[in-house]
Amino acid sequence: MRATIASLVSNALLLIQQAAAAPTDTDTWNETTVDISGDSSADSFSVASIYDWTYRRWNGANYACKCYPGDPCWPSTLQWNLLNATVGGNLQISIPPAASCYNTFQGLLGNISTYNAAQCADVHANYASEQWQIDLPTAGLWTYFTNDTCRPTTNPTDSCTGGYFPTIYIKATTIAHIQAGILFAKNNNLRLIIRNTGHDFLGRSVGWGALVINTHSFKDISLTSSYRGACNYTGSAITVGAGVQAFEALSKLHSLNPPKIMVTGECATVGVAGGLVQGGGHGPLTNFYGFLADTALEFQVITADGVLRTANAKTNPDLFWALRGGGPSAFGVVVQATYKTFDDYSSSGTTFALGPANVNNNDTLWWDAIAKFHSYSNHFVDNGLYIYYELYPGLSFRVQPVVGVNKTAAQLEAVLQPLFNDWTAMGLTFDKTTTTYSTFYELYNALFESEVAGDSALTGGWAFSKTDVAKNNAGIIDAFKNVLNNGALLVGHMWNGGHGLPQSQWADSAINLRFRNVSDKLITILPLSGNAPLAEKEAAQRVLTDVVDGGLRAAGPNGAAYINEADPFQPNWQTAFWGTNYPKLLQLRQKWDPTGVFYSVSTPGTEKWEQIEYGTRLCKKL
Ligand SMILES: Cc1cc2nc3c(=O)[nH]c(=O)nc-3n(C[C@H](O)[C@H](O)[C@H](O)COP(=O)(O)OP(=O)(O)OC[C@H]3O[C@@H](n4cnc5c(N)ncnc54)[C@H](O)[C@@H]3O)c2cc1C
Ligand SMILES: *[C@@H]1O[C@H](CO)[C@@H](O)[C@H](O)[C@H]1NC(C)=O
Ligand SMILES: *[C@@H]1O[C@H](CO)[C@@H](O)[C@H](O)[C@H]1NC(C)=O
Ligand SMILES: *[C@@H]1O[C@H](CO)[C@@H](O)[C@H](O)[C@H]1NC(C)=O
Ligand SMILES: *[C@@H]1O[C@H](CO)[C@@H](O)[C@H](O)[C@H]1NC(C)=O
Ligand SMILES: *[C@@H]1O[C@H](CO)[C@@H](O)[C@H](O)[C@H]1NC(C)=O
Ligand SMILES: *[C@@H]1O[C@H](CO)[C@@H](O)[C@H](O)[C@H]1NC(C)=O
Ligand SMILES: *[C@@H]1O[C@H](CO)[C@@H](O)[C@H](O)[C@H]1NC(C)=O
Ligand SMILES: *[C@@H]1O[C@H](CO)[C@@H](O)[C@H](O)[C@H]1NC(C)=O
């Protein structure tokens, strides 16, 4: 094993060492209270040890693990110092956002005094703010996967530990910084996390003991009205840096005359060149133009060997295909992406809700009304609608919004009318509001509600095919009841990934072909504190996988799961996420990242990788 790893070690480290100026700021370095080597004894500076794995036994099996603080193969202070010089001093120790409310943060690299009353007040005021968390270097917005070991407190003597937070990060501001980080992680066998907005539901933007490369600074946007590139497309396009968020791209496009739009998620703060496109990227325009990945024209991407490459229809077309939906942080680090943009149209949106008062507190009636709504899924998407809805316990059903792009209020309501007629016939009373906006952009800003950070939950989900809705809507509704009865919530997204995209383009990306025939994609949310006892967490994971999502899968055997919004521990995840594309993706992972420099859970080729020892060490099963 050692020989294999040693042979991988490229000239890259040497390159870094040559490129790096000798660290000059030794005084600053000495002043840090933390011994970055993770070893309180003197540094060995032993070059031979850095290519090692750490061997562990866990649950009766043998594992070769990445290197963590305290392991002999964890880099020495000298090596970190060289890296820091290479990345312009942008290497920093990762501290959980709420550490300023505690006297001491006990991290893997030692104890640091952290209390700061003003910063702590800021934490209390902003912990639920998405953008505040996004701007922090290593925070995870959905805190379950940070292990919630350092939440805001008013008692500074409580314990604040690192949980599953990374240990150290590079705030990258140049492509060379990202390259240096990738090569350092590769050569020293470190757990590497690429962190953009930290929006991830599956915990993929945090990881115990990891080195993080933060891409948030890459905010460049450029626009063209006539793209010239490797494919035959000559229309308008946008080129975005890795850190650009949807609202930034959309507002820039809206400022054009005439205004343009692009496919993004429904959530305006999610990034547009990171996890979203690499998982696919659905949104309110998906009925019109497919996934964000379907609109991609080109990527600039750094692969596991540290090389910056172009990926488009002509250059590295296999990598281009894989980056379009093949899984985040699996094939490379995207530093720049170019997408098609489209004309913006006057659009209409409708909102409505059904609560206990609309059904006289009648549970049966409420579920009958939901079943009726859901039976129209195929009708809605076939007529070009996108619908975002929530089903919560306590007879709470909210639809906000229904989106009709390029539709008048009358055209939109005509599509909804059969449902409203049925509801009226069932004896329901309800209100609905339809508004027309002069552009989709204005609708998007007005009707999609902003979301909060700092919540802790397990996330699952499943998408229902049109076939399953047509044949088994009653079974699907029983599965919905089962979701709510088991303490979970449901968020639905009605769209069809093949409706607006010519069939000839369906296979141009790695997206599961089944998404071309779905009409409702659901997220299940099982609220649970990240610091709940381990046994409780294990039980909740089983409920999510087997009971909550198990019921949805059984009701929709022709469906699929979406890698960015699903349970990564579901059985047969390879097929659920990628269907018939999986074998090709597996080959491409072996080609572009043969040693597992990148990792995010349940992406192609990660079958042997596990986070053993209660979700900490990332290891390969031997
Ligand atoms: C409130 C909310 C709403 C959402 N709405 C939608 C929606 O409407 N449609 C939809 O499709 N999804 C939606 N998502 C899911 C979203 O697609 C994922 O959370 C996505 O992974 C976020 O990507 P990010 O880059 O912004 O976040 P991060 O959490 O920073 O990254 C997520 C993953 O992508 C990897 N990654 C990030 N940047 C790069 C890069 N440059 N190169 C390589 N890998 C990278 C990370 O390592 C990680 O594995 C939503 C999520 C949330 C929390
Ligand atoms: C910094 O550390 C080096 C190496 O450990 C040591 O030789 C030097 O004296 C220290 N400098 C200060 C200012 O403490
Ligand atoms: C990296 O260098 C900068 C600038 O010298 C310094 O402020 C920072 O503390 C260093 N990082 C680490 C992890 O020591
Ligand atoms: C850090 O602080 C904790 C709590 O005070 C203590 O138990 C631990 O020994 C300290 N660790 C180090 C490395 O000093
Ligand atoms: C994570 O949280 C669990 C409790 O949910 C705890 O038992 C475990 O020690 C924690 N691990 C870390 C690394 O914080
Ligand atoms: C571009 O168009 C030409 C001529 O129609 C065709 O042969 C070629 O395959 C197209 N290229 C791409 C990348 O679609
Ligand atoms: C509740 O609604 C169902 C379905 O419409 C109906 O059969 C039943 O009689 C109602 N129950 C009450 C108490 O009104
Ligand atoms: C927009 O709607 C008009 C009128 O219904 C229709 O003629 C046109 O084709 C639509 N445009 C698109 C891009 O769907
Ligand atoms: C898609 O769904 C429709 C409607 O149920 C069905 O007739 C068709 O066979 C499905 N197509 C595929 C490829 O599954």
mmCIF file of N, CA, C and O in Angstrom, residues 468-497:
data_model
loop_
_atom_site.group_PDB
_atom_site.id
_atom_site.type_symbol
_atom_site.label_atom_id
_atom_site.label_comp_id
_atom_site.label_asym_id
_atom_site.label_seq_id
_atom_site.Cartn_x
_atom_site.Cartn_y
_atom_site.Cartn_z
ATOM 1 N N ASP A 468 -45.764 6.356 -12.317
ATOM 2 C CA ASP A 468 -46.207 6.003 -10.964
ATOM 3 C C ASP A 468 -47.358 6.893 -10.507
ATOM 4 O O ASP A 468 -48.276 6.416 -9.831
ATOM 5 N N VAL A 469 -47.308 8.174 -10.869
ATOM 6 C CA VAL A 469 -48.419 9.055 -10.488
ATOM 7 C C VAL A 469 -49.697 8.591 -11.194
ATOM 8 O O VAL A 469 -50.771 8.524 -10.587
ATOM 9 N N ALA A 470 -49.545 8.247 -12.474
ATOM 10 C CA ALA A 470 -50.728 7.821 -13.232
ATOM 11 C C ALA A 470 -51.305 6.521 -12.673
ATOM 12 O O ALA A 470 -52.522 6.356 -12.599
ATOM 13 N N LYS A 471 -50.440 5.607 -12.258
ATOM 14 C CA LYS A 471 -50.920 4.279 -11.848
ATOM 15 C C LYS A 471 -51.199 4.152 -10.369
ATOM 16 O O LYS A 471 -51.966 3.300 -9.941
ATOM 17 N N ASN A 472 -50.512 4.929 -9.555
ATOM 18 C CA ASN A 472 -50.538 4.629 -8.119
ATOM 19 C C ASN A 472 -50.593 5.879 -7.250
ATOM 20 O O ASN A 472 -49.913 5.957 -6.227
ATOM 21 N N ASN A 473 -51.419 6.851 -7.630
ATOM 22 C CA ASN A 473 -51.461 8.068 -6.813
ATOM 23 C C ASN A 473 -51.926 7.772 -5.394
ATOM 24 O O ASN A 473 -51.396 8.337 -4.432
ATOM 25 N N ALA A 474 -52.866 6.866 -5.238
ATOM 26 C CA ALA A 474 -53.359 6.555 -3.887
ATOM 27 C C ALA A 474 -52.234 5.961 -3.037
ATOM 28 O O ALA A 474 -52.095 6.283 -1.845
ATOM 29 N N GLY A 475 -51.429 5.108 -3.648
ATOM 30 C CA GLY A 475 -50.293 4.517 -2.924
ATOM 31 C C GLY A 475 -49.280 5.587 -2.537
ATOM 32 O O GLY A 475 -48.678 5.537 -1.452
ATOM 33 N N ILE A 476 -49.084 6.557 -3.416
ATOM 34 C CA ILE A 476 -48.148 7.649 -3.122
ATOM 35 C C ILE A 476 -48.656 8.456 -1.924
ATOM 36 O O ILE A 476 -47.891 8.812 -1.025
ATOM 37 N N ILE A 477 -49.957 8.700 -1.900
ATOM 38 C CA ILE A 477 -50.516 9.479 -0.778
ATOM 39 C C ILE A 477 -50.403 8.687 0.530
ATOM 40 O O ILE A 477 -50.095 9.255 1.587
ATOM 41 N N ASP A 478 -50.590 7.383 0.480
ATOM 42 C CA ASP A 478 -50.359 6.575 1.688
ATOM 43 C C ASP A 478 -48.906 6.727 2.157
ATOM 44 O O ASP A 478 -48.634 6.798 3.355
ATOM 45 N N ALA A 479 -47.993 6.766 1.199
ATOM 46 C CA ALA A 479 -46.579 6.941 1.557
ATOM 47 C C ALA A 479 -46.342 8.328 2.170
ATOM 48 O O ALA A 479 -45.516 8.480 3.071
ATOM 49 N N PHE A 480 -47.074 9.332 1.677
ATOM 50 C CA PHE A 480 -46.960 10.680 2.283
ATOM 51 C C PHE A 480 -47.428 10.649 3.747
ATOM 52 O O PHE A 480 -46.806 11.242 4.630
ATOM 53 N N LYS A 481 -48.562 9.964 3.965
ATOM 54 C CA LYS A 481 -49.075 9.864 5.347
ATOM 55 C C LYS A 481 -48.023 9.215 6.235
ATOM 56 O O LYS A 481 -47.775 9.640 7.366
ATOM 57 N N ASN A 482 -47.410 8.184 5.699
ATOM 58 C CA ASN A 482 -46.373 7.466 6.436
ATOM 59 C C ASN A 482 -45.192 8.385 6.766
ATOM 60 O O ASN A 482 -44.603 8.290 7.844
ATOM 61 N N VAL A 483 -44.851 9.282 5.862
ATOM 62 C CA VAL A 483 -43.759 10.237 6.114
ATOM 63 C C VAL A 483 -44.117 11.113 7.324
ATOM 64 O O VAL A 483 -43.354 11.217 8.291
ATOM 65 N N LEU A 484 -45.315 11.720 7.277
ATOM 66 C CA LEU A 484 -45.700 12.625 8.366
ATOM 67 C C LEU A 484 -45.887 11.859 9.674
ATOM 68 O O LEU A 484 -45.519 12.348 10.749
ATOM 69 N N ASN A 485 -46.432 10.640 9.588
ATOM 70 C CA ASN A 485 -46.647 9.852 10.800
ATOM 71 C C ASN A 485 -45.345 9.471 11.489
ATOM 72 O O ASN A 485 -45.335 9.132 12.663
ATOM 73 N N ASN A 486 -44.253 9.500 10.742
ATOM 74 C CA ASN A 486 -42.966 9.151 11.333
ATOM 75 C C ASN A 486 -42.129 10.379 11.681
ATOM 76 O O ASN A 486 -40.916 10.288 11.836
ATOM 77 N N GLY A 487 -42.793 11.509 11.793
ATOM 78 C CA GLY A 487 -42.112 12.700 12.314
ATOM 79 C C GLY A 487 -41.356 13.501 11.280
ATOM 80 O O GLY A 487 -40.641 14.435 11.633
ATOM 81 N N ALA A 488 -41.506 13.153 10.009
ATOM 82 C CA ALA A 488 -40.774 13.892 8.978
ATOM 83 C C ALA A 488 -41.699 14.875 8.258
ATOM 84 O O ALA A 488 -42.924 14.797 8.381
ATOM 85 N N LEU A 489 -41.104 15.795 7.514
ATOM 86 C CA LEU A 489 -41.827 16.793 6.731
ATOM 87 C C LEU A 489 -41.569 16.535 5.255
ATOM 88 O O LEU A 489 -40.584 15.891 4.895
ATOM 89 N N LEU A 490 -42.444 17.067 4.414
ATOM 90 C CA LEU A 490 -42.296 16.869 2.970
ATOM 91 C C LEU A 490 -42.250 18.208 2.244
ATOM 92 O O LEU A 490 -43.064 19.082 2.503
ATOM 93 N N VAL A 491 -41.291 18.320 1.335
ATOM 94 C CA VAL A 491 -41.255 19.480 0.436
ATOM 95 C C VAL A 491 -41.287 18.933 -0.986
ATOM 96 O O VAL A 491 -40.437 18.113 -1.355
ATOM 97 N N GLY A 492 -42.273 19.356 -1.764
ATOM 98 C CA GLY A 492 -42.429 18.834 -3.117
ATOM 99 C C GLY A 492 -42.033 19.846 -4.173
ATOM 100 O O GLY A 492 -42.146 21.062 -3.955
ATOM 101 N N HIS A 493 -41.542 19.333 -5.291
ATOM 102 C CA HIS A 493 -41.184 20.186 -6.433
ATOM 103 C C HIS A 493 -41.739 19.507 -7.676
ATOM 104 O O HIS A 493 -41.229 18.460 -8.080
ATOM 105 N N MET A 494 -42.794 20.067 -8.247
ATOM 106 C CA MET A 494 -43.326 19.478 -9.472
ATOM 107 C C MET A 494 -42.644 20.111 -10.676
ATOM 108 O O MET A 494 -42.713 21.338 -10.858
ATOM 109 N N TRP A 495 -41.952 19.278 -11.419
ATOM 110 C CA TRP A 495 -41.346 19.679 -12.686
ATOM 111 C C TRP A 495 -41.052 18.417 -13.463
ATOM 112 O O TRP A 495 -41.087 17.310 -12.903
ATOM 113 N N ASN A 496 -40.754 18.583 -14.712
ATOM 114 C CA ASN A 496 -40.345 17.453 -15.531
ATOM 115 C C ASN A 496 -39.076 17.852 -16.267
ATOM 116 O O ASN A 496 -39.053 18.864 -16.979
ATOM 117 N N GLY A 497 -38.033 17.062 -16.092
ATOM 118 C CA GLY A 497 -36.724 17.414 -16.638
ATOM 119 C C GLY A 497 -36.591 17.183 -18.130
ATOM 120 O O GLY A 497 -35.554 17.502 -18.721
#
